[in-house]
XYZ file of C-alpha atoms in Angstrom:
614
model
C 0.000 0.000 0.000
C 1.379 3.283 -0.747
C 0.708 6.827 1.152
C -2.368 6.717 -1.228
C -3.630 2.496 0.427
C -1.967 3.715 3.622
C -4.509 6.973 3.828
C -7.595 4.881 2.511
C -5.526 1.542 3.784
C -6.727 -1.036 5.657
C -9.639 0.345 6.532
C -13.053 -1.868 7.601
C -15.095 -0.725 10.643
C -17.837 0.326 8.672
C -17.662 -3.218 6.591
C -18.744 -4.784 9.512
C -22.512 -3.456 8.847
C -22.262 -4.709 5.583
C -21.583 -8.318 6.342
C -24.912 -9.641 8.182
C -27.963 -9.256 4.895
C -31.450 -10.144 6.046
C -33.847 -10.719 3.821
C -35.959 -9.412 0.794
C -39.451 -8.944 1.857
C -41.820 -11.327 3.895
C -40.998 -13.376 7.112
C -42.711 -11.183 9.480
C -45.960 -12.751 11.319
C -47.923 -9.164 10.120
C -48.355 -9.272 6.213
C -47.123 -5.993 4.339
C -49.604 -3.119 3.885
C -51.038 -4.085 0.062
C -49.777 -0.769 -0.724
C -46.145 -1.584 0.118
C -43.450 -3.162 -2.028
C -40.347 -5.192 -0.698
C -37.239 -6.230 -1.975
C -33.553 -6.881 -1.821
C -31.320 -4.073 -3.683
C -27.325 -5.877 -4.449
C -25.219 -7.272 -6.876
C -22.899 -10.066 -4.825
C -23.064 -7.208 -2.072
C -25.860 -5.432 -0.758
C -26.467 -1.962 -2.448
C -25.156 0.975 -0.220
C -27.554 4.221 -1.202
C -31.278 4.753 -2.035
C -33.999 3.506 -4.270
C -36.097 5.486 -6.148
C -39.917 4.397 -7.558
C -41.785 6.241 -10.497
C -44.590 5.562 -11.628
C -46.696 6.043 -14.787
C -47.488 9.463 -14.632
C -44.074 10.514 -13.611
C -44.221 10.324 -9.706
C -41.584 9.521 -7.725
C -40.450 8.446 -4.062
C -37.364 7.802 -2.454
C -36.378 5.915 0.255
C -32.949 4.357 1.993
C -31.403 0.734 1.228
C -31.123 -0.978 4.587
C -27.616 -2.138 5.574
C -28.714 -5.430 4.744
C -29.558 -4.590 1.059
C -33.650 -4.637 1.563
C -35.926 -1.560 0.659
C -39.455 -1.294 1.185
C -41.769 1.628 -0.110
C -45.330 2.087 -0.072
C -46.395 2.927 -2.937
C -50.446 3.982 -2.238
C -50.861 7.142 -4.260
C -49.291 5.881 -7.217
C -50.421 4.644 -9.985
C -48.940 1.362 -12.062
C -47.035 0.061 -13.926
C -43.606 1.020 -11.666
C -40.064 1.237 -12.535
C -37.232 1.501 -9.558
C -33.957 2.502 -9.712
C -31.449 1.593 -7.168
C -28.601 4.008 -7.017
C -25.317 3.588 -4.422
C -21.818 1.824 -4.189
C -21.124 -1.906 -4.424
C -17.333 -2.452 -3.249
C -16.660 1.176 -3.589
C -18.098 1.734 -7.266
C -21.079 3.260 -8.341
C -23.481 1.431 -9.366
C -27.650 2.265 -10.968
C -29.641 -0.910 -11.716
C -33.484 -0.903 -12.468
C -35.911 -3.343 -11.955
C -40.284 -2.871 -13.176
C -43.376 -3.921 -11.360
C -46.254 -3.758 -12.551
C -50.004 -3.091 -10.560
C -50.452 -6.920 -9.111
C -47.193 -7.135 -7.873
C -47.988 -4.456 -5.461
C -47.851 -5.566 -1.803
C -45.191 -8.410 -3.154
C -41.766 -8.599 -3.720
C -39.748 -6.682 -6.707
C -36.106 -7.149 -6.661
C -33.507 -4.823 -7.912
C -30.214 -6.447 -9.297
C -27.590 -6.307 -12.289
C -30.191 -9.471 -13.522
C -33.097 -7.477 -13.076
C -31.570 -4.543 -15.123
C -30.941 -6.221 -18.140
C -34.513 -7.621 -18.246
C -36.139 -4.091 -18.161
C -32.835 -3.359 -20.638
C -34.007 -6.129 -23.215
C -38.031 -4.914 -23.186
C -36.984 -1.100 -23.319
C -34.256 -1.681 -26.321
C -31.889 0.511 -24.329
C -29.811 0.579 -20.973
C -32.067 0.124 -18.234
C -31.318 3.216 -16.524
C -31.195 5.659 -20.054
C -35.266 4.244 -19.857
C -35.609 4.780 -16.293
C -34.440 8.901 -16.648
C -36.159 9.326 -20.009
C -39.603 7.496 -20.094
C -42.248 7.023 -17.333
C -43.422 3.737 -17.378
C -46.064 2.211 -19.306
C -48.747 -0.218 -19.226
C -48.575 -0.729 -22.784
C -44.515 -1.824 -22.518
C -44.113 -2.629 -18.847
C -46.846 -5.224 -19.056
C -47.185 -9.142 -17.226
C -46.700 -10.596 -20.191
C -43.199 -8.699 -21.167
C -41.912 -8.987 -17.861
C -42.165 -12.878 -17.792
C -40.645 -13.610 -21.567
C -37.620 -11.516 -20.792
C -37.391 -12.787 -17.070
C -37.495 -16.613 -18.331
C -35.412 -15.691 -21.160
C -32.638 -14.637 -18.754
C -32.989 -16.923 -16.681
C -32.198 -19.661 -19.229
C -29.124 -17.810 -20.448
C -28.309 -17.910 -16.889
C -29.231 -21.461 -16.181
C -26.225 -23.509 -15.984
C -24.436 -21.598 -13.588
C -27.851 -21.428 -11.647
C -28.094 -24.847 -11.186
C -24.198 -25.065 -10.853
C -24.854 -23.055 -7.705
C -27.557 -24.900 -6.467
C -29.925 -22.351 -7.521
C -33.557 -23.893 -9.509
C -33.758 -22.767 -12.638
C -37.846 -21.790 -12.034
C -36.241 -19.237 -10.007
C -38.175 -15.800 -10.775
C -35.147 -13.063 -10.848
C -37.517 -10.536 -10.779
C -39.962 -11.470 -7.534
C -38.317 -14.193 -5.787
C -37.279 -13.252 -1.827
C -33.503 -13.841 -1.361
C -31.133 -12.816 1.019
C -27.824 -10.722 0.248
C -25.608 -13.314 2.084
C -23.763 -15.262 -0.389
C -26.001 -17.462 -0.521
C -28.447 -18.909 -3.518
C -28.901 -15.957 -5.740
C -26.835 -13.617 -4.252
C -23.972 -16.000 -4.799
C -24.303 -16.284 -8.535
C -23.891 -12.672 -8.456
C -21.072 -12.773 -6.878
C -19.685 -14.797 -9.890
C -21.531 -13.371 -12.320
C -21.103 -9.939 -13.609
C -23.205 -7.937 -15.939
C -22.105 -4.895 -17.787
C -24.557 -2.612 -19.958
C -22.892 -0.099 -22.171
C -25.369 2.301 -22.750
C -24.211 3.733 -26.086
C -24.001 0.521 -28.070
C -27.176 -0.697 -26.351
C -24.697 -3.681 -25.868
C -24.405 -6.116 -22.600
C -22.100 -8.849 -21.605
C -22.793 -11.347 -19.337
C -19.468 -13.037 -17.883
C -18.476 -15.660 -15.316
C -15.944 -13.960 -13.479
C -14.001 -17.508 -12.410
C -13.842 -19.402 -15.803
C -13.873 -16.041 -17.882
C -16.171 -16.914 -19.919
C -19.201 -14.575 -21.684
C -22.041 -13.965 -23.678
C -23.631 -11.261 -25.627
C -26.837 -9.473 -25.538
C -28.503 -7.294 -27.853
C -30.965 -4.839 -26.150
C -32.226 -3.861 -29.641
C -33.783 -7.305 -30.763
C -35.482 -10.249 -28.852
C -33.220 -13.482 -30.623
C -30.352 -13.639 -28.045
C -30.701 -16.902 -26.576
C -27.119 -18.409 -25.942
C -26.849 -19.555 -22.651
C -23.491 -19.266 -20.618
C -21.453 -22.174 -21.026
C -22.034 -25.128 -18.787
C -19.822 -25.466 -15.895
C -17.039 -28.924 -15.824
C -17.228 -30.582 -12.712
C -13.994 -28.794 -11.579
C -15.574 -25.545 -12.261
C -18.713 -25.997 -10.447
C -16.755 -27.022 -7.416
C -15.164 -23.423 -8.360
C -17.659 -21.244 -8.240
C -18.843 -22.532 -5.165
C -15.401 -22.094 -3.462
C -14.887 -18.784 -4.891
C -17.840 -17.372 -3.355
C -16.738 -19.086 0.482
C -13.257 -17.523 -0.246
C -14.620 -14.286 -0.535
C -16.535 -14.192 2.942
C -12.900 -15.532 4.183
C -11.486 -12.444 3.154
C -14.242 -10.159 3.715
C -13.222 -11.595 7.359
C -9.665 -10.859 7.031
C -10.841 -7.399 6.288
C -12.613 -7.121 9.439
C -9.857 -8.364 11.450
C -7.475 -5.682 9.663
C -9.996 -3.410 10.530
C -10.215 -3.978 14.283
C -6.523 -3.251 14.657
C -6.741 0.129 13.283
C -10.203 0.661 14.783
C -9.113 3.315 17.678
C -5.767 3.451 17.199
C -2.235 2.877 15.887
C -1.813 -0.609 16.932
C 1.637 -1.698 18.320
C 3.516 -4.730 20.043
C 1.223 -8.462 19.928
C -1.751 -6.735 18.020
C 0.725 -5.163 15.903
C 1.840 -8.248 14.941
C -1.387 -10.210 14.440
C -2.548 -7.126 12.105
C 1.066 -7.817 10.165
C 0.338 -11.464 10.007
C -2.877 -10.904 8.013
C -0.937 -9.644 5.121
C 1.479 -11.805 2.704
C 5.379 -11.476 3.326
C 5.256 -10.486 -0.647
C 2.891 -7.486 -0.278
C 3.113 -5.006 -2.527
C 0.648 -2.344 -3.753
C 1.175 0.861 -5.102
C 4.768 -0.021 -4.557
C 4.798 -0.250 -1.168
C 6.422 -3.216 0.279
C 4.666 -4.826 3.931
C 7.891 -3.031 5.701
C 7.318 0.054 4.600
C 2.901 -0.676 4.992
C 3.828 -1.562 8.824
C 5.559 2.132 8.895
C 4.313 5.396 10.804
C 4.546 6.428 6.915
C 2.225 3.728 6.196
C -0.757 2.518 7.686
C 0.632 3.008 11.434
C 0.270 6.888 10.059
C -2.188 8.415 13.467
C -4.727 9.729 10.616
C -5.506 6.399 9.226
C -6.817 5.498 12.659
C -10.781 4.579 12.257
C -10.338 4.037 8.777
C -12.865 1.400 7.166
C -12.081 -1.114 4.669
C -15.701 -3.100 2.857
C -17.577 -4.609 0.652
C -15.359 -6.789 -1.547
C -16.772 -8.390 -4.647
C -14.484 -10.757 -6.533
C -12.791 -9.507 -9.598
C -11.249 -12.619 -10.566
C -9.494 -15.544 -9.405
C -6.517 -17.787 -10.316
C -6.661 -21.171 -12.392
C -5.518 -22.630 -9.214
C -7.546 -21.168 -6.706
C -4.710 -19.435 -4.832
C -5.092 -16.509 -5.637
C -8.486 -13.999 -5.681
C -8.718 -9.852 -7.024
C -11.687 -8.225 -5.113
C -12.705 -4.809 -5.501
C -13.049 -2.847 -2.217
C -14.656 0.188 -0.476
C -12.057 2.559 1.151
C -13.128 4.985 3.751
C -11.134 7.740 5.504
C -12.958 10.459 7.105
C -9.886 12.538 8.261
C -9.148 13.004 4.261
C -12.133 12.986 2.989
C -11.652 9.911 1.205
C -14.422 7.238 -0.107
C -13.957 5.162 -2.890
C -12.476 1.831 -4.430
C -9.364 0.200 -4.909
C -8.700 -3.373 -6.052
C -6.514 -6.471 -4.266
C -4.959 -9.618 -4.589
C -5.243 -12.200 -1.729
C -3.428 -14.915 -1.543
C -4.117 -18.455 0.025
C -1.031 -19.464 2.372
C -0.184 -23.325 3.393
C -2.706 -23.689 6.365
C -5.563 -22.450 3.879
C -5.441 -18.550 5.423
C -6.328 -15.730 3.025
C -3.584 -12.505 3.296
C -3.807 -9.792 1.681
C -0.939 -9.606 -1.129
C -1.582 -5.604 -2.747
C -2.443 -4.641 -6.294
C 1.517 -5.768 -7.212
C 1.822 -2.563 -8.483
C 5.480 -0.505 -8.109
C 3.359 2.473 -8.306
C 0.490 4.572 -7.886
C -1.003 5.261 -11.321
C -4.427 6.451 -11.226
C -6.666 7.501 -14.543
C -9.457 9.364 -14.140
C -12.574 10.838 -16.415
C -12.330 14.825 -15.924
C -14.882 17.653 -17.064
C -12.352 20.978 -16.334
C -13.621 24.126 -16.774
C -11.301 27.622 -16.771
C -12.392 30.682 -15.332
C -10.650 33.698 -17.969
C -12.060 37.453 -18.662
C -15.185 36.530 -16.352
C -16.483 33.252 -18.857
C -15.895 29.925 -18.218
C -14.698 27.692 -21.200
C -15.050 23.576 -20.888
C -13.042 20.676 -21.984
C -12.971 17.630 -21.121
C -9.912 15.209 -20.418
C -8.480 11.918 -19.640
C -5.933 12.657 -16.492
C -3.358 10.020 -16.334
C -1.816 10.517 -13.309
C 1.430 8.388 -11.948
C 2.752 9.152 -8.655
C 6.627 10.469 -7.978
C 7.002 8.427 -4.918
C 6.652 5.308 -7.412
C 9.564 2.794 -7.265
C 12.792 5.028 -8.006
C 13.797 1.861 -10.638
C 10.590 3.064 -12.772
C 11.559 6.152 -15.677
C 8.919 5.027 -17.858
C 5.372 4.228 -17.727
C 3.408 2.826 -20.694
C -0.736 2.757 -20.550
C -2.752 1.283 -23.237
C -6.263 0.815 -23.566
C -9.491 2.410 -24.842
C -9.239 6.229 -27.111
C -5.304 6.192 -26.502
C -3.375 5.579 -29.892
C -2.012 2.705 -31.700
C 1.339 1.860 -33.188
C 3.898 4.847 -33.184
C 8.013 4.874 -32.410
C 9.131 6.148 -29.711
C 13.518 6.183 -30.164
C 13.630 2.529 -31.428
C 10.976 1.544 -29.971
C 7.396 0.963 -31.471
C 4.805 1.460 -28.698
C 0.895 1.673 -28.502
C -1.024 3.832 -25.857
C 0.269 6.831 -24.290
C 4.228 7.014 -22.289
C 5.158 9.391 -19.215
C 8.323 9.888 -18.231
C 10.205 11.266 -15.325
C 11.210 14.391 -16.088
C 14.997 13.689 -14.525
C 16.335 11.336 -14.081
C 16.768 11.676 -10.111
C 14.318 10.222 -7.677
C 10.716 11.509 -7.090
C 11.140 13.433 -10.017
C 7.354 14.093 -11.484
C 6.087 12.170 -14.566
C 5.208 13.938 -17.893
C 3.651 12.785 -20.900
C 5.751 12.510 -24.051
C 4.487 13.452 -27.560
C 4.890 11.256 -30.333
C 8.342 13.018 -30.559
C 9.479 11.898 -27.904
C 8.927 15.195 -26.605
C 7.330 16.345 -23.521
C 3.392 17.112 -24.554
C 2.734 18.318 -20.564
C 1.974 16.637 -16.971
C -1.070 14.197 -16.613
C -3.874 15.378 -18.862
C -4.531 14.348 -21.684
C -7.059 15.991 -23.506
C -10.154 14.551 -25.649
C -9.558 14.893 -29.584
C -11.061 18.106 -30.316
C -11.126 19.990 -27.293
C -7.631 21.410 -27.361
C -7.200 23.207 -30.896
C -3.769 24.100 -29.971
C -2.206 20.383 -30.127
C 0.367 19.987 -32.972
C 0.722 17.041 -35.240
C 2.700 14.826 -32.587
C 0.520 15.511 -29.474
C -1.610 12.933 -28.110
C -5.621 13.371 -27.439
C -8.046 10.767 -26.175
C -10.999 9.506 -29.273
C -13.817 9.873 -27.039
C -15.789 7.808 -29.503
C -13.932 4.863 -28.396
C -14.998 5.418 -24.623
C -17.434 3.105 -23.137
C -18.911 1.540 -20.124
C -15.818 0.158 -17.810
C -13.360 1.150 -19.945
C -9.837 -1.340 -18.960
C -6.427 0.364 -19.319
C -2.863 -1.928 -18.603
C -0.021 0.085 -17.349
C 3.718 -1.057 -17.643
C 6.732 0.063 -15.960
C 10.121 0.354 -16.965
C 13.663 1.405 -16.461
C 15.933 3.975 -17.596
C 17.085 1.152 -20.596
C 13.266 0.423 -21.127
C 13.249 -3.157 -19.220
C 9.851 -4.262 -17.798
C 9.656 -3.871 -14.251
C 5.866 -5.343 -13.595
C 5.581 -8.031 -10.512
C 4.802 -10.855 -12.536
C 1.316 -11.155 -10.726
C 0.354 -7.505 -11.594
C 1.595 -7.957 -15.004
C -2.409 -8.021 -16.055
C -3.415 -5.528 -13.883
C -5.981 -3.330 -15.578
C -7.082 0.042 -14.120
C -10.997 0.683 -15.093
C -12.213 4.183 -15.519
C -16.336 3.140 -15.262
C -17.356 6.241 -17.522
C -16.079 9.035 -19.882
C -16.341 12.206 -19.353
C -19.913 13.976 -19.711
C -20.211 16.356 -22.784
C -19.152 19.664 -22.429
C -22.462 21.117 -23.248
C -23.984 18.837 -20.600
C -21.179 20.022 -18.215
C -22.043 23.908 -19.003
C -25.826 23.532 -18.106
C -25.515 22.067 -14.788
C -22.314 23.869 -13.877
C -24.209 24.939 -10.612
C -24.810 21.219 -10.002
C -21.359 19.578 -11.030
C -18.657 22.348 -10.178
C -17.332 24.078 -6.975
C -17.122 27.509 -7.362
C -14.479 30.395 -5.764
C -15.745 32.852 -3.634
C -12.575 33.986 -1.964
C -8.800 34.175 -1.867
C -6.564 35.128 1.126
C -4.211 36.719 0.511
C -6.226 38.652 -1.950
C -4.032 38.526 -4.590
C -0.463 36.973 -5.371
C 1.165 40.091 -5.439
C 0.177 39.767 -1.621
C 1.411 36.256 -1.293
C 5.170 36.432 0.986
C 7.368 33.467 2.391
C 5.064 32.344 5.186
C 1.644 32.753 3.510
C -1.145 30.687 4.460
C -2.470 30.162 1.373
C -6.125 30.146 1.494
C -9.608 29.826 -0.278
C -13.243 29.424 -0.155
C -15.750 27.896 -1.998
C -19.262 27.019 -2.638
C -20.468 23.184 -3.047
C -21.974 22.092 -5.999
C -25.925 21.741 -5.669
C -25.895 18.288 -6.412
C -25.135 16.471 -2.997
C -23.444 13.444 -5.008
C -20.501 15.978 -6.172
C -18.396 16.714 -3.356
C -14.651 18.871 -3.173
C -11.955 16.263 -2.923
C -9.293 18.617 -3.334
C -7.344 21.930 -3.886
C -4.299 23.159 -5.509
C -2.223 25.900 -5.970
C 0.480 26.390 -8.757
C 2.910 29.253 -9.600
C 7.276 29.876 -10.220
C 7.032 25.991 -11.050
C 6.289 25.193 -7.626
C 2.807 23.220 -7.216
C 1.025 21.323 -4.290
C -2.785 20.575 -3.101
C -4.184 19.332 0.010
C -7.291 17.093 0.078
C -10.637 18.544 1.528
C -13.318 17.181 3.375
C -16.664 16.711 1.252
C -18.324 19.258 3.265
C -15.977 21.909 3.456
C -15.734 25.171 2.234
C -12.750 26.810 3.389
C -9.193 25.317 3.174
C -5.465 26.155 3.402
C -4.185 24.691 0.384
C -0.370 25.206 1.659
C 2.358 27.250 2.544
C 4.543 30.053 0.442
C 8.083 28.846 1.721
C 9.932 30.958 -1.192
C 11.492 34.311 -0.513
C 10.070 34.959 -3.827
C 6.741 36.417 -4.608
C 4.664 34.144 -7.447
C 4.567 36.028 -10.259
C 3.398 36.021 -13.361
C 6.416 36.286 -16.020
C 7.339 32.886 -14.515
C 7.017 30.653 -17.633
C 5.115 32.956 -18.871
C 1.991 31.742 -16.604
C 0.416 33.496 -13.935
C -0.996 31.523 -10.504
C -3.315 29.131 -10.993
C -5.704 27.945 -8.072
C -8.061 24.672 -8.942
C -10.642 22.383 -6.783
C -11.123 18.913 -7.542
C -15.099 18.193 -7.247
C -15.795 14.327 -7.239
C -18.788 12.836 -8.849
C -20.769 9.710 -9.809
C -18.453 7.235 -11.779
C -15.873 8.416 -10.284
C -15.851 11.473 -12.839
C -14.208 14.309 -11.853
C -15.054 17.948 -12.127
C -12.318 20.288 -12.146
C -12.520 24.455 -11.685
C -9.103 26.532 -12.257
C -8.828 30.154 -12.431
C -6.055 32.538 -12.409
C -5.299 33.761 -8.511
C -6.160 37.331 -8.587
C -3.606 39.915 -9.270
């Protein structure tokens, strides 16, 4: 884990409410009100967030997802037929999925999973949750009839790993109770993934532990191919895979009780060490340097929770199992999701073994917008962002993957993607992006083709046309003579950026919604700014309570440096002057720039800069 694992590190308190998932509706010796519906809200993990109910003529309701994954809303002065849409985090990612019910099924059961979305998917002809925002529901589409053809459908796509998992095949996806607890249904979605990509009306349907998939076609009826049967050996696992993950969703709890109240040290310092593999490494931080006051023995990681894991994939052998993971660290303000190895030792114990990465390298979808002669103009970007603390060995990083280019030489080399550099050769030097010159195009963003008029023939943009749904990028490291550095095991480590950025028209209109805005800068202006200047600013939070401030920067003489928020503040210090030199603006021929760093749903980020006053 590196400063960036060691701030959201190890961190699980809050897992432990998401551990114990009752029910879906029913078991209670008083029967429902008729007006009320029930159901379970997950996909392999309960659903953390809220579900939302329209109904034909447009109403809606919203109410909370228990901790257990169960919702229940009374839905007496609606009218039928009803779509849902459950909206939250499953191991640290945003998730939407939409389920339908129609007017009998009220005072019943309606489930809301990644299987549920695709059957409202296949009857609307589009993503499931394009319909849900666009259309109200109706009686002539959303009828009994549709419902059942595309739930049976499913369900016999689905039907070998059903019954691999011990799960009928007469199972009804859309109204059968079920608990989110590993068990029957929930297990085969913790095996199972789904993925809807909304712009080619496209899904996939994969078994996460054999790899294999199948297609479906939202825009016509014929898909029928089921997944492939299970072997014996595979059936055995799938099973296995899913009891391995509630092993290490335990090992994450019993990380997460060391580091509960504070910095553990002497025998429970060494029971937390012993839950992690002598091998560790993630974000190229080795287990000494993890067991460090620099790591997660760091006071502010203290309370830090760790939850939610849903398996990613898993080793031929069964040794090994990737899990994705919610990270929570209220003293920085952070929330979100990282990805793991585990590793099964001799006696059968799961430790955790990192992302075997010698680095952190982080790419993220950005909407920026620049504040210049009182208008705002927007662009939007790709930021690939690679840490200077990364292993000192590593002078090159290569990252390929969706929108980034193919084939072009780089020295004697013919490379695909994009390649940063460090810009000396000395350690904790910054990365920078090289052109296709081999020259250095800027820092870490990259922006989409089209947006940035001023590129030249060998800069680098991002096709946004080639953007999707969960879009997979591979980064490789290398030294100063261009050998591969990559930890064998992280060799197919892919970093997934879940959407691209919104349009810039889209970003414009609900600029009030998406952005943080300035309101203040102390001192006033960087004229004012002397060695020993608390740099400091104020903001206003975007109206939309899912974007929050994650961060704030300040850059000027070629100096630069930030300082993370919390999501509800809006005041900061974003540092400290330390030069005996004013900034100025005939520096490089730019003036000051301040930014803030508003996080959003899909991870998207939503970047203001503007030029410190003068």
């Amino acid at each position: 884990m590196s400063a960036k694992l060691s701030v959201i590190a190890i961190a699980v308190s809050s897992a432990l409410l998401l551990s114990a998932c009752g029910g879906g509706g029913g078991g209670g010796t008083t029967a429902a009100p008729s007006s009320v519906i029930t159901g379970t809200a997950a996909a392999g993990a309960p659903i953390i967030g809220k579900v939302t109910v329209k109904d034909s003529l447009g109403a809606q309701k919203t109410v909370d997802i228990e901790a257990d994954g169960t919702y229940r809303v009374d839905v007496a002065d609606m009218t039928g037929p009803f779509l849902f849409r459950a909206a939250g985090t499953v191991g640290g990612r945003d998730v939407v999925y939409v389920s339908a019910a129609t007017s009998a099924d009220v005072g019943n059961t309606i489930n809301i999973t990644p299987f549920t979305d695709l059957i409202v998917a296949n009857i609307a002809g589009m993503a499931a949750e394009q319909y849900f925002t666009n259309n109200n529901p109706s009686a002539t589409t959303l009828t009994a009839s549709e419902l059942s053809t595309a739930t049976t459908t499913l369900t016999t796509r689905l039907k070998p790993v059903l019954e691999a998992m011990g799960v009928a095949a007469s199972i009804d996806l859309l109204r059968t109770t079920f608990k989110a607890d590993r068990s029957g249904l929930d297990a085969v979605m913790d095996v199972v993934k789904v993925t809807v990509d909304p712009t080619t009306a496209q899904a996939t349907i994969k078994n996460l532990i054999t790899a294999q998939e199948i297609k479906d076609d939202l825009q016509q009826k014929t898909d029928a191919d089921a997944l492939p049967a299970p072997t014996t050996d595979q059936e055995a696992a799938l099973k296995t895979a899913v009891t391995d993950l509630g092993q290490i969703d335990a090992a994450f709890k019993l990380i997460n009780s060391y580091i509960a109240t504070e910095v553990p040290s002497g025998a429970r310092l060494e029971s937390l060490r012993a839950l992690f593999d002598p091998e560790f490494l993630d974000f190229g931080q080795t287990l000494d340097q993890l067991m460090s006051s620099e790591g997660l023995l760091n006071a502010n990681n203290v309370g830090m929770t760790l939850s939610n894991p849903v398996i990613v994939k898993r080793s031929a052998d069964g040794s090994i199992m990737w899990v994705r993971y919610q990270f929570k660290n209220d003293t920085y303000g952070e929330n979100g999701s990282e990805v793991m190895a585990f590793r099964k030792d001799a006696n059968g114990k799961w430790r955790a073994l990192g992302n075997r990465q010698l680095g952190d390298t982080s790419i993220q979808a950005v909407n920026a917008r620049h504040l210049s002669g009182g208008q705002y103009t927007y662009q939007r970007v790709m930021e690939f962002w690679v840490d200077e603390r990364t292993d000192n060995r590593v002078q090159y990083v290569n990252i390929t993957g969706p929108g980034l280019p193919g084939n072009w030489t780089l020295g004697d080399r013919t490379v695909q993607g994009i390649v940063l550099k460090r810009s000396t050769n000395a350690g904790l030097a910054p990365f920078v992006t090289l052109n296709k010159a081999g020259n250095v195009q800027g820092g870490s963003w990259i922006y989409l083709c089209g947006d940035a008029q001023w590129l030249g023939a060998n800069d680098i943009c991002v096709d946004g046309s080639q953007l999707g749904v969960d879009n997979e990028y591979a980064v490789t490291y290398y030294d100063i003579n261009g050998n591969e550095l990559n930890d064998p095991l992280g060799r197919n480590f892919k970093i997934t950026v879940p959407r691209a950025p919104r349009s810039n028209d889209d970003a414009e209109a609900n600029a009030s919604q998406w952005f943080a805005t300035f309101t203040e800068f102390a001192p006033a202006t960087f004229s004012q700014i002397t060695k020993g200047s608390a740099i400091t600013y104020s903001w206003t939070l975007p109206g939309n309570t899912l974007y929050f401030p994650q961060d704030i920067g300040f850059s000027a003489n070629n100096v630069s440096f930030s300082q993370n928020v919390k999501p509800t503040a809006t005041v900061g210090v974003v540092g400290t002057w330390d030069s005996d030199v004013s900034p100025t603006a005939s520096v490089g021929g730019n003036p000051p720039n301040a930014w803030i760093h508003v996080k959003g749903p899909y991870n998207r980020r939503f970047v203001t800069t503007i030029t410190y006053p003068n």
